[in-house]
XYZ file of C-alpha atoms in Angstrom:
569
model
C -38.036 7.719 16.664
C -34.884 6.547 15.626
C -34.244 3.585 13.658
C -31.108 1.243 14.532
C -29.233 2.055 10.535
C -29.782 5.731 12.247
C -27.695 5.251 15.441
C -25.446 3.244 14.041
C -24.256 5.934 11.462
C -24.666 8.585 14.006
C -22.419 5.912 15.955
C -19.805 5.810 13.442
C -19.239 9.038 13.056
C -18.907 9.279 16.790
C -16.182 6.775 15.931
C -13.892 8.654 13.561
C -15.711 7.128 10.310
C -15.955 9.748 7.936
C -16.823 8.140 4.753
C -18.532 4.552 4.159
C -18.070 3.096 1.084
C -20.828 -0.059 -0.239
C -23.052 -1.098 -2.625
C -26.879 -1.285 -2.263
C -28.801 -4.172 -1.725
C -32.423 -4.920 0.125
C -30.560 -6.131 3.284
C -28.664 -2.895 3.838
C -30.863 0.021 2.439
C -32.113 0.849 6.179
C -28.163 1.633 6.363
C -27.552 3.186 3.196
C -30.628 5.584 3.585
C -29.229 6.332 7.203
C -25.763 7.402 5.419
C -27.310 9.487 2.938
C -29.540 11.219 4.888
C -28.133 12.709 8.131
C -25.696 15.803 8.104
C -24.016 14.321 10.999
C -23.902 10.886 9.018
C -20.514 9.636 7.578
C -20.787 10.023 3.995
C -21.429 7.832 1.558
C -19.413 6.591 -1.329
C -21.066 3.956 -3.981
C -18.598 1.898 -5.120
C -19.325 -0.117 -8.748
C -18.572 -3.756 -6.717
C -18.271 -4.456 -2.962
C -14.276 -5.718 -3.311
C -13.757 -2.032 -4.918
C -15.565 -0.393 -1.546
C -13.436 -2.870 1.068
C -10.467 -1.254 -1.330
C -11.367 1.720 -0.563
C -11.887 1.476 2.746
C -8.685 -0.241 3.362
C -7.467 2.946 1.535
C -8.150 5.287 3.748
C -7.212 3.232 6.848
C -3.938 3.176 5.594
C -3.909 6.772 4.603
C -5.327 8.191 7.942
C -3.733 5.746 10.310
C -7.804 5.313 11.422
C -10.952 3.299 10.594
C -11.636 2.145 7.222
C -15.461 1.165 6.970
C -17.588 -0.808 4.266
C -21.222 -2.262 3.484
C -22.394 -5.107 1.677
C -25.623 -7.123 0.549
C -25.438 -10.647 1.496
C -25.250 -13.681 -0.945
C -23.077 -13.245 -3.804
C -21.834 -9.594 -2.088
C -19.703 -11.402 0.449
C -17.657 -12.854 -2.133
C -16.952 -10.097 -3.607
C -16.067 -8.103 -0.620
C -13.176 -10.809 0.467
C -11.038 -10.069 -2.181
C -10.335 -6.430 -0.556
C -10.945 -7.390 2.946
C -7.998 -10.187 2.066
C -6.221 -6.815 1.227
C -6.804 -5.034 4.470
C -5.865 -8.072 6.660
C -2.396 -9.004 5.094
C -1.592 -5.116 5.301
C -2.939 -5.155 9.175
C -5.088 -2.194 7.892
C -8.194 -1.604 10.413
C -11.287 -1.845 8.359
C -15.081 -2.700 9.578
C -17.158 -4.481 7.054
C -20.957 -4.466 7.443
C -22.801 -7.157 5.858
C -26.522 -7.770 5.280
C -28.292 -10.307 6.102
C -31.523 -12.125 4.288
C -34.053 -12.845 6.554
C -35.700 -15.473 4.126
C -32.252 -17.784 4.344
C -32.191 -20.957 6.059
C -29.264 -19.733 8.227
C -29.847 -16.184 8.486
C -26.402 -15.036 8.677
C -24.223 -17.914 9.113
C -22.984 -19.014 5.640
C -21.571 -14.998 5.941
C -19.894 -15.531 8.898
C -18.198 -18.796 8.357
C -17.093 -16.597 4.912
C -16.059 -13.705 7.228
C -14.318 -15.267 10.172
C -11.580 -16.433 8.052
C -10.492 -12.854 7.411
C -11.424 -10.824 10.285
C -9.959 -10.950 13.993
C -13.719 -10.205 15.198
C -16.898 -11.278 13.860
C -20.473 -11.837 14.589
C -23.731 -11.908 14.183
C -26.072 -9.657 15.474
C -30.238 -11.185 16.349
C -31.655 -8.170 17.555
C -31.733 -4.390 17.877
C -30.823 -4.362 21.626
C -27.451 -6.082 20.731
C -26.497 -3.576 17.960
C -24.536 -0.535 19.979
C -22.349 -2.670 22.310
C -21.612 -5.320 19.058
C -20.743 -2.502 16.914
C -18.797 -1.022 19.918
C -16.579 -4.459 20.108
C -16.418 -4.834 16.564
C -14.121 -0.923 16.180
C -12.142 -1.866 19.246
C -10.906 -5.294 17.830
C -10.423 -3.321 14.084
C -8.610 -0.460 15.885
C -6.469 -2.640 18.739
C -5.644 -5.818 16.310
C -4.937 -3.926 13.174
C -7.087 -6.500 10.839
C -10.979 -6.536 9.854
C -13.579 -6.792 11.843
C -17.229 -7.717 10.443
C -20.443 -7.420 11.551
C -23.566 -9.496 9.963
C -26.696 -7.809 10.345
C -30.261 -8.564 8.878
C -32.198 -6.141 7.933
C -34.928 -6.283 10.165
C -32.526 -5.333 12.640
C -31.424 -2.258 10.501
C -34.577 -1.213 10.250
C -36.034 -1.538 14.411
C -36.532 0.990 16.037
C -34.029 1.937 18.074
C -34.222 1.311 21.848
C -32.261 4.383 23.417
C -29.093 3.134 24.490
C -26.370 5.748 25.365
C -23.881 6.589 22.914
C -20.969 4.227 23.321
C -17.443 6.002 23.973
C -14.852 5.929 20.844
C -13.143 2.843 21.138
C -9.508 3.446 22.169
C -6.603 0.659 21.546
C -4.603 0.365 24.757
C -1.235 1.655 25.162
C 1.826 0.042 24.081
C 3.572 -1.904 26.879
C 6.964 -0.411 27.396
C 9.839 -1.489 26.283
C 12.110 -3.850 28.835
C 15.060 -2.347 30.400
C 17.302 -5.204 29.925
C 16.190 -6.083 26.121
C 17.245 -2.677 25.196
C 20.767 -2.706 27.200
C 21.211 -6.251 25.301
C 19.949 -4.802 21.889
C 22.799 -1.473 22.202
C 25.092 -4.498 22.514
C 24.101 -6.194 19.852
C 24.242 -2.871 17.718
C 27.820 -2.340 18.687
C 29.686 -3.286 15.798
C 30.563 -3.048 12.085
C 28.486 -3.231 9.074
C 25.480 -2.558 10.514
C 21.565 -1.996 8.271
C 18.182 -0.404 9.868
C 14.592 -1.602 7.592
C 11.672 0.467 9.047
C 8.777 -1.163 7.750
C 4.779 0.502 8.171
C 4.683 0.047 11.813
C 7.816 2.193 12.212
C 6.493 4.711 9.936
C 5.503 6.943 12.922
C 9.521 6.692 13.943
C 10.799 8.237 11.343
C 12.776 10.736 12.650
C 13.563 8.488 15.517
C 15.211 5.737 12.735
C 17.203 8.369 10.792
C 18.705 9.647 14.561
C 19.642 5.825 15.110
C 20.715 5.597 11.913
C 23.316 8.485 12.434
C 24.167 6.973 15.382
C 25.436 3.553 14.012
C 26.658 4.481 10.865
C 24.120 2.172 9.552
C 22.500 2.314 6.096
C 19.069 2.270 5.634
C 16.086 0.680 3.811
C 12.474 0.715 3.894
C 9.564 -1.986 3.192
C 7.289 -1.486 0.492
C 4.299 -0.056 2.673
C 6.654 2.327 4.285
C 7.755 3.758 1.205
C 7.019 7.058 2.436
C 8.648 7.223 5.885
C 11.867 8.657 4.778
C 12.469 10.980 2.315
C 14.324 9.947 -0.867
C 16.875 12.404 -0.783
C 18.538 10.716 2.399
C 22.111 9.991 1.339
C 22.065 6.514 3.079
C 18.458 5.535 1.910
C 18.976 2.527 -0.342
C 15.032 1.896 -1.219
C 12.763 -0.922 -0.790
C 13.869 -4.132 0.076
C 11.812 -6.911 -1.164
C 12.427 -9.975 -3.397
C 11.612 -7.750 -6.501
C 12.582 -4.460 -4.948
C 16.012 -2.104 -4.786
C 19.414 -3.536 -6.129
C 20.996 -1.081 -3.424
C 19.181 -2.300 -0.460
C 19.120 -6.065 -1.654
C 23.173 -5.098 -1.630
C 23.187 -3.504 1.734
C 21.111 -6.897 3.513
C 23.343 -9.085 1.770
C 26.559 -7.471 2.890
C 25.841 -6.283 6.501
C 27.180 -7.676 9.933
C 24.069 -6.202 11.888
C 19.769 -5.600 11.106
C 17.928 -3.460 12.863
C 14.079 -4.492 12.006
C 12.331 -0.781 12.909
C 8.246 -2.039 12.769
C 9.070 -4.251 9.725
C 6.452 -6.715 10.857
C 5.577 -6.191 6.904
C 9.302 -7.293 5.467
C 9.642 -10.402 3.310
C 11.658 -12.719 5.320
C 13.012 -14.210 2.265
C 15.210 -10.834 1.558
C 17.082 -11.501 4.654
C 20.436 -13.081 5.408
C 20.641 -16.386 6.028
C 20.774 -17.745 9.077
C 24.022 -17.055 10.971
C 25.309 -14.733 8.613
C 24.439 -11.791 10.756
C 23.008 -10.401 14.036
C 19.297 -9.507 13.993
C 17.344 -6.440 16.457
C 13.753 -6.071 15.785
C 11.580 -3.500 17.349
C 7.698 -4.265 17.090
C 4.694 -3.605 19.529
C 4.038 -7.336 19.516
C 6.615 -10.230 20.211
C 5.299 -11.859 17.266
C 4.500 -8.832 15.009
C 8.033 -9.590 13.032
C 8.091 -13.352 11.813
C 11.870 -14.399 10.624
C 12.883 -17.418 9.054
C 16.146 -19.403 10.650
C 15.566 -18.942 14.470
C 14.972 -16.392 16.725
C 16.643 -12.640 16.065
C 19.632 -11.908 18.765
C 17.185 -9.611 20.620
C 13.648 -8.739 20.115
C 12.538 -5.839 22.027
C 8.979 -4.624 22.157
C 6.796 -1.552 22.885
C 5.630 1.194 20.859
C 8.442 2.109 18.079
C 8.865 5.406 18.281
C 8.960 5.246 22.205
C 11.987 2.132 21.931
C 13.765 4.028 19.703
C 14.072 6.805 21.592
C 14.772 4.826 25.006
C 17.627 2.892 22.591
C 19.275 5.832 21.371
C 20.975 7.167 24.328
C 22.602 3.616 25.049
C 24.334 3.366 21.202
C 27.852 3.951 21.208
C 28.058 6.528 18.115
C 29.840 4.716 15.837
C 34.127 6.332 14.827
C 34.285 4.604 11.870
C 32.025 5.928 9.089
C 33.556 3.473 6.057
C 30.488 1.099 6.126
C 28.108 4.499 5.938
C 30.707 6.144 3.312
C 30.396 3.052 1.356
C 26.487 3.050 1.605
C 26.243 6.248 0.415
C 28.710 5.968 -2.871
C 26.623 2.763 -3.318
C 23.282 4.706 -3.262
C 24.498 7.493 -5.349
C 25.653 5.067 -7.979
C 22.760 3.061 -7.626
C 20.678 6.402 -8.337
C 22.856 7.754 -11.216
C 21.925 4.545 -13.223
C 18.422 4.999 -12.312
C 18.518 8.115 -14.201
C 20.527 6.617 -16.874
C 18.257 4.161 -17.720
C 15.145 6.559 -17.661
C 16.750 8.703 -20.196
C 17.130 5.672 -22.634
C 14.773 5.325 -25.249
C 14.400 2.395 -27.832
C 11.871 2.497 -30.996
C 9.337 5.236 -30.875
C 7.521 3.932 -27.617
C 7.770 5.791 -24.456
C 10.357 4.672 -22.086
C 8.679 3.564 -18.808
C 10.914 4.610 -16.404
C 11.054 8.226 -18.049
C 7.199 8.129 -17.231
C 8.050 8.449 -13.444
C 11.268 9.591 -13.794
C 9.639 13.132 -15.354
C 6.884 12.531 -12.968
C 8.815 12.721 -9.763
C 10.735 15.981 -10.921
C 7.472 17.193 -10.702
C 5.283 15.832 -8.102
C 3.345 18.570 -6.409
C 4.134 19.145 -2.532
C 2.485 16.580 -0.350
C 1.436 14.526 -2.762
C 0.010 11.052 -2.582
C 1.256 8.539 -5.010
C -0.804 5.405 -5.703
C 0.501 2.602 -7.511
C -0.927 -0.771 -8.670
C 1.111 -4.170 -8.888
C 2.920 -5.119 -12.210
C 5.444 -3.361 -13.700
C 4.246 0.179 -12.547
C 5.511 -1.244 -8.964
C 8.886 -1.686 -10.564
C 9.023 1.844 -11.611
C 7.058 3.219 -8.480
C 10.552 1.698 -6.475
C 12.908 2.288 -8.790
C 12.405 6.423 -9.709
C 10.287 7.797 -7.707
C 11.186 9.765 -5.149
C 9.400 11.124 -2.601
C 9.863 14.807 -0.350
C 8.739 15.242 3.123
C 4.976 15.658 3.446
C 3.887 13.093 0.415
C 2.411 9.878 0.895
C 2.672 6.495 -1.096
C -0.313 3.515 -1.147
C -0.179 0.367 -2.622
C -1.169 -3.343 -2.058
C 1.412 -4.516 0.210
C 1.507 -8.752 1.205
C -0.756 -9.566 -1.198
C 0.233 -7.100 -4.157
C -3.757 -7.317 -5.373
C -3.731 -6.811 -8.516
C -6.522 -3.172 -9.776
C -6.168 -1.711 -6.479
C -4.566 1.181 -7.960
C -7.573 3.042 -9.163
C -9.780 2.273 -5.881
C -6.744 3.239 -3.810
C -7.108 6.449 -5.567
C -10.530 7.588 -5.488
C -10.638 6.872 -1.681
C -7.436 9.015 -1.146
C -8.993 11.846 -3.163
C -12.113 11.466 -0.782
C -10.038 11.053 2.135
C -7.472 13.690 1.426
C -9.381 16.709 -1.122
C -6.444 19.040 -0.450
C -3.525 16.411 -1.762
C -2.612 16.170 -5.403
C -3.156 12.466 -5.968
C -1.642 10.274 -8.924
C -2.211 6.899 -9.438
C 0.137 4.519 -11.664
C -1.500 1.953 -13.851
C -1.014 -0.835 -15.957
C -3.035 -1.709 -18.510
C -3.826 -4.916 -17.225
C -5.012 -3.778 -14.277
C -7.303 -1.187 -15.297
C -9.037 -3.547 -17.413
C -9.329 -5.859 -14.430
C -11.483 -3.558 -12.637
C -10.186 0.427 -12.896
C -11.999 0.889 -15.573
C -15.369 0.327 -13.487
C -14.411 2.405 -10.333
C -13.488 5.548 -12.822
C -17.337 5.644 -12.804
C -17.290 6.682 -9.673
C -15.108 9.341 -10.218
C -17.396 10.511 -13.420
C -20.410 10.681 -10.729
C -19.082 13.173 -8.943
C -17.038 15.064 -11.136
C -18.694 18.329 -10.150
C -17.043 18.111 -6.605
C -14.056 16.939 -8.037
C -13.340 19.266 -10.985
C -12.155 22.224 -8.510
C -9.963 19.630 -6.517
C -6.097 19.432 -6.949
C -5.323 17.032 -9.812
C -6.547 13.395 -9.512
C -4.379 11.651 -12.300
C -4.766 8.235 -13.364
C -1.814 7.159 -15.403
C -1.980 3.967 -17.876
C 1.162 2.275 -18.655
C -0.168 1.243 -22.110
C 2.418 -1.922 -23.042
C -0.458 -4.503 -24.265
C 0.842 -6.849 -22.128
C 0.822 -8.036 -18.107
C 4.396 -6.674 -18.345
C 5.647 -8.499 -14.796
C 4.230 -11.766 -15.477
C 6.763 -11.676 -18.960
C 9.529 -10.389 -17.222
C 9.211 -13.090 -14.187
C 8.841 -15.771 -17.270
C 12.123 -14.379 -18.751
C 14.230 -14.185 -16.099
C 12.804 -17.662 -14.579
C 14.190 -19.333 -18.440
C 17.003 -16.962 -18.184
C 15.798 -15.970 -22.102
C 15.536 -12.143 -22.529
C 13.824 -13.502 -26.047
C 10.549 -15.103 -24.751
C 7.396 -13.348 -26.282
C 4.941 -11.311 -24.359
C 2.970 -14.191 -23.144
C 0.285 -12.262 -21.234
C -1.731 -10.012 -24.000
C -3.757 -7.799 -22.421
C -6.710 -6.664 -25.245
C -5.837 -3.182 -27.411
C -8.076 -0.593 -25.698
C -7.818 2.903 -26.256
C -7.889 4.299 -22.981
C -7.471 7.699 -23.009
C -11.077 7.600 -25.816
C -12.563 5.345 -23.292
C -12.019 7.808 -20.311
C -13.649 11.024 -22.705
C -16.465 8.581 -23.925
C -17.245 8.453 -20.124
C -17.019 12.017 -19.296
C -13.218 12.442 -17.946
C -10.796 14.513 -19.337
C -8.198 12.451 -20.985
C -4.804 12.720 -22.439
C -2.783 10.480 -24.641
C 0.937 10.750 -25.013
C 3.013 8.228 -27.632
C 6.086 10.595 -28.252
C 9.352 10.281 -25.678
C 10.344 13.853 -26.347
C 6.689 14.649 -24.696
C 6.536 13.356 -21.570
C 8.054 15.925 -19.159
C 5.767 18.707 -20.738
C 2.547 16.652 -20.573
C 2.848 15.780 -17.174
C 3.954 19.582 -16.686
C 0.258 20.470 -18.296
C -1.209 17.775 -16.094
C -0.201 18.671 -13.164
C -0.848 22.252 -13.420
C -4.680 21.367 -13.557
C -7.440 20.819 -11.417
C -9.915 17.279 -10.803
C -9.648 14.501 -12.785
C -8.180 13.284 -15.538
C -6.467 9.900 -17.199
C -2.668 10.072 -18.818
C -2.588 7.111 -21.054
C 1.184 6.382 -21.948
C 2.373 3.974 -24.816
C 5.387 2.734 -23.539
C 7.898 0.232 -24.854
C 7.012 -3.591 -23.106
C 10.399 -4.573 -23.673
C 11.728 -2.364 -21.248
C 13.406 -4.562 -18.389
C 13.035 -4.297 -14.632
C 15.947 -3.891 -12.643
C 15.664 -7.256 -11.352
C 15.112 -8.783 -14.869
C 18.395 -6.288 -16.611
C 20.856 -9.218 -16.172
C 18.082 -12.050 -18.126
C 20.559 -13.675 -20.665
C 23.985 -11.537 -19.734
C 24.481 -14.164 -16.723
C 25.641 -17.319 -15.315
C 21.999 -18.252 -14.550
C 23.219 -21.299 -12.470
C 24.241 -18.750 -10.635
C 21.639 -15.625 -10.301
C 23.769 -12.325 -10.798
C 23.036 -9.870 -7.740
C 20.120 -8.272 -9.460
C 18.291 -11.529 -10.072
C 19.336 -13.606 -6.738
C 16.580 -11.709 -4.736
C 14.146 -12.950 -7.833
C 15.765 -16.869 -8.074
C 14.783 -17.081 -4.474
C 11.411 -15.540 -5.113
C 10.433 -17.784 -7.667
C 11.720 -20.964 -6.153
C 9.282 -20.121 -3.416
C 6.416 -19.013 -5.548
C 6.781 -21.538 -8.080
C-alpha cells in the first residue's frame, strides 16, 4: 500500500512539479525516499542548505512561469529556508515549501508556522493523513493564483501513514484574468494622446512583449524595462533604453525624467522611487490586480486591469498613432549614444587588471542562442545592465526586490536542471561566492556525469577582493572617488578551488585574453568556473560622476543613486 510521502510526490508531479529541491532530515525522509524512488516521482535535487533549495526553487518558477517546490527538516531548517522563500515572495515567484515536523516538540508544528505565515499567502498545518491531498491541493492553488509561497507543515508520522485512497486531485488552475473595463481603456487612449510619452514593462508584462513594442510604435514612445523583465525585449530595439531602477540605465533614468506620459506595462515590480514626481507627468498602468502596481504621490491618471497581454491588445486599436516622431527620434539618438559609451568604456583598460565591463562586453558578442544569463547582486548587476545584451529566445534571472545577495550560483544550477538544452552563464562576485556559491558548486560536482555532455554551465567570478557595490555606494554617498575599498572580501583562488573540487576551471588575469577565453569557454560542454581578476576601481555608471560634480546637486547619473541612498540610509 501506498504511503502518504508516495501520493504526495505522485501528486506533484500530477501538478507540473518536475524537480524538488531539499535537504534531508528525520522529519522528511518518508518524502525524500518517495522522490527518489518512483519513476513517475519529481526528481530530486539535494541542495548543500535549505535557503540554497527555496533558491532554487524560486529559480525555476521564475524560469518556467510554473511551480517552484522545496523540502525542509524542521528546527533550525526553517530558518534557513526563509532567506530564499523571502526571495520568492518579493519577486511574486510561486514556490511550495514543505516543512517537517518533530513529533517530540511541545507544539508540533506551530513555532514553523508562525515562522512561515509571515512569508507565504497560504499556510498550514496538516494533523493527519486524511487531510494531506485536499491541503496540498489548496496549498498549489494559492502558490499558482497569488504568485507568492505557499507552505505546508507536515510531521512525519503523517509522511509516513499509509495512505487512505483518495482520488487524485485535479491540477490546480488560477482563474482567468477579469477583463479589462471598456471605459478605463477609452480614458487610458486619452490619456496616451500626447507628447513625450515612456512605456516600462516590468515581469508581469513579460508575456506582452510583442504587444508593448506594437504600442510602443504606436505612440512614439520610448521604452524601458524593470530589472526582472530584463529579457522581454530584445536589446537591439532602437528605442530600448534598459533597466530603470535607482542603480540601473542612465538612458532610461533620462527618458522617466524627461517624459510627459508613463505607460506602466505589468511593472508591479518597478521601484517607485525612479518615477517622476508627483504632477510632473501623466501615469497608465496595466496590471491584473488594482493594487499589483503601488506608486508613490497619488493615484496614476488611469489604472486599467485584466490580463496584460489581453489590455494591450484591446488598447491598441483606440491609440491615435502618433505624426510626430521627434520624442522617438530623440530616444533613439539618446540610446545609441548611451550604447556607444557603453562600448567605450568596456574597451578601457587601466593597470594590468581586467576591465569589468570588457568581461560582459566580450561575453555578450558571444552568448550562445537562447541562452540564460544569471547574475548575482553587486557590481556584476551593474555590468549585467549596463553591456549585456540579450537576442530573442535568451533568458535573464536574478534577485529582483530584495537583490539577495549568492543567489547567483543557486539560480544557476536550478536553470541548468530546469532548462538542460540552454547554455547557462552565471555572473559572480567574489563576495558572493564566498557567501554561499562556493557550497552549492558541490552540487554541481555530484552530478557532473549528467552534466559534462550538457551545453556549457559557466560560473564566472569577478575576482576584485572587494564587495565592489558596497565601495562604490560609500564613494558616491561622500562624493570622494578616493575612499579605500572598505569591504575586503578574503584572497581565494577560485579557479584552484573549483579543480580541487572536481570542476574544470579557468583563470584569466590578462585584458588582451578575454574575448578568446570566453570564445574557448563557450565552445565546450558541462561545467566549468571562469575566474576573472578585474580592476576594483572600475566605476559604475551611476558612481562615473563621484568627485567630477556639484554633489549638492547629484549630476544625472548619480540623482537616481542620491535618492536611493537617502531612502536606504
Amino acid at each position: 500500500m501506498e504511503n502518504v510521502s508516495e501520493v504526495v510526490a505522485a501528486r506533484l508531479r500530477l501538478m507540473g512539479v518536475d524537480r524538488v529541491y531539499g535537504t534531508p532530515g528525520l522529519a522528511v525522509d518518508p518524502l525524500i525516499g518517495a522522490l527518489r524512488g518512483a519513476p513517475t516521482a519529481p526528481g530530486f535535487v539535494q541542495a548543500r542548505g535549505e535557503e540554497s533549495a527555496a533558491l532554487m526553487a524560486c529559480a525555476q518558477a521564475k524560469l518556467t512561469g510554473g511551480l517552484g517546490c522545496c523540502v525542509a527538516p524542521p528546527g533550525a531548517g526553517v530558518l534557513r529556508l526563509l532567506g530564499g522563500l523571502y526571495d520568492a515572495a518579493a519577486d511574486r515567484a510561486p514556490v511550495l515549501a514543505l516543512v517537517g515536523a518533530d513529533p517530540a516538540a511541545r507544539h508540533i508544528g506551530g513555532r514553523a508556522v508562525r515562522h512561515l505565515a509571515e512569508v507565504c499567502v497560504y499556510c498550514e498545518e496538516v494533523s493527519g493523513p486524511e487531510l494531506m491531498d485536499d491541503a496540498l491541493h489548496r496549498a498549489v492553488r494559492a502558490a499558482l493564483t497569488d504568485r507568492g509561497v505557499a507552505s505546508l507543515v507536515v510531521p512525519r508520522h503523517v509522511l509516513a501513514a499509509p495512505a487512505r485512497g483518495a482520488a487524485p486531485a485535479a491540477r490546480p488552475v488560477p482563474p482567468p484574468p477579469r477583463p479589462p473595463a471598456a471605459k478605463d481603456l477609452r480614458r487610458a487612449a486619452d490619456v496616451l494622446d500626447g507628447a513625450g510619452k515612456a512605456v516600462v514593462v516590468g515581469n508581469a508584462g513579460r508575456p506582452a512583449s510583442r504587444q508593448v513594442v506594437e504600442v510602443a510604435r504606436l505612440l512614439g514612445a520610448g521604452v524601458a524595462t524593470t530589472a526582472l523583465a530584463r529579457d522581454a525585449l530584445p536589446d537591439d530595439l532602437p528605442c530600448l533604453a534598459g533597466v530603470a531602477g535607482p542603480l540601473g540605465s542612465e538612458a532610461a533614468a533620462t527618458l522617466l525624467g524627461e517624459c510627459d506620459t508613463l505607460l506602466l506595462a505589468g511593472a508591479e515590480d518597478l521601484d517607485p522611487a525612479v518615477l517622476p514626481g508627483p504632477g510632473r507627468c501623466r501615469i497608465v498602468t496595466v496590471d491584473r490586480e488594482p493594487d499589483d502596481c503601488p506608486l508613490e504621490g497619488g493615484a496614476p491618471a488611469v489604472r486599467v486591469t485584466g490580463d496584460v497581454t489581453a489590455c494591450l491588445e484591446a488598447l491598441a486599436p483606440l491609440l491615435r498613432p502618433t505624426a510626430d516622431r521627434a520624442w522617438r527620434t530623440r530616444v533613439e539618438r539618446l540610446v545609441g549614444t548611451w550604447r556607444d559609451e557603453g562600448a567605450a568604456r568596456s574597451r578601457r583598460y587601466f593597470g594590468t587588471s581586467v576591465n569589468p565591463r570588457s568581461v560582459v562586453a566580450e561575453l555578450s558578442d558571444r552568448l550562445p542562442d537562447r541562452a540564460v544569463v544569471v547574475t548575482d547582486s553587486g557590481t556584476s548587476l551593474d555590468w549585467w545592465t549596463r553591456h549585456l545584451r540579450l537576442r530573442p529566445g535568451m533568458r535573464s534571472l536574478l534577485s529582483g526586490h530584495l537583490g539577495l545577495p549568492g543567489t547567483a550560483v543557486p539560480y544557476a544550477v536550478a536553470a541548468r536542471f530546469t532548462a538542460p538544452d540552454r547554455p547557462v552563464i552565471a555572473l559572480v562576485g567574489d563576495g558572493a561566492l564566498q557567501g554561499g556559491g562556493l557550497n552549492e558548486l558541490l552540487i554541481v560536482r555530484r552530478h557532473l556525469d549528467r552534466l559534462a555532455d550538457l551545453p556549457p554551465l559557466v560560473f564566472c567570478v569577478f575576482n576584485n577582493g572587494d564587495l565592489n557595490r558596497l565601495t562604490w555606494q560609500r564613494r558616491a554617498a561622500a562624493g570622494d572617488p578616493l575612499v579605500p575599498l572598505s569591504a575586503e572580501v578574503p584572497a581565494l583562488p577560485y579557479a584552484e578551488c573549483a579543480r580541487l573540487a572536481g570542476l574544470p576551471a579557468v583563470r584569466c588575469d590578462r585584458p588582451r585574453y578575454v574575448g578568446s577565453v570566453w570564445a574557448d569557454v563557450l565552445a565546450g560542454r558541462g561545467p566549468v568556473l571562469l575566474e576573472f581578476v578585474v580592476d576594483g576601481e572600475t566605476p559604475p555608471d551611476w558612481a562615473a560622476g563621484v568627485g567630477t560634480a556639484d554633489h549638492s546637486r547629484p549630476a544625472p547619473l548619480l540623482a537616481p543613486l542620491a535618492k536611493f541612498l537617502r531612502v536606504s540610509g
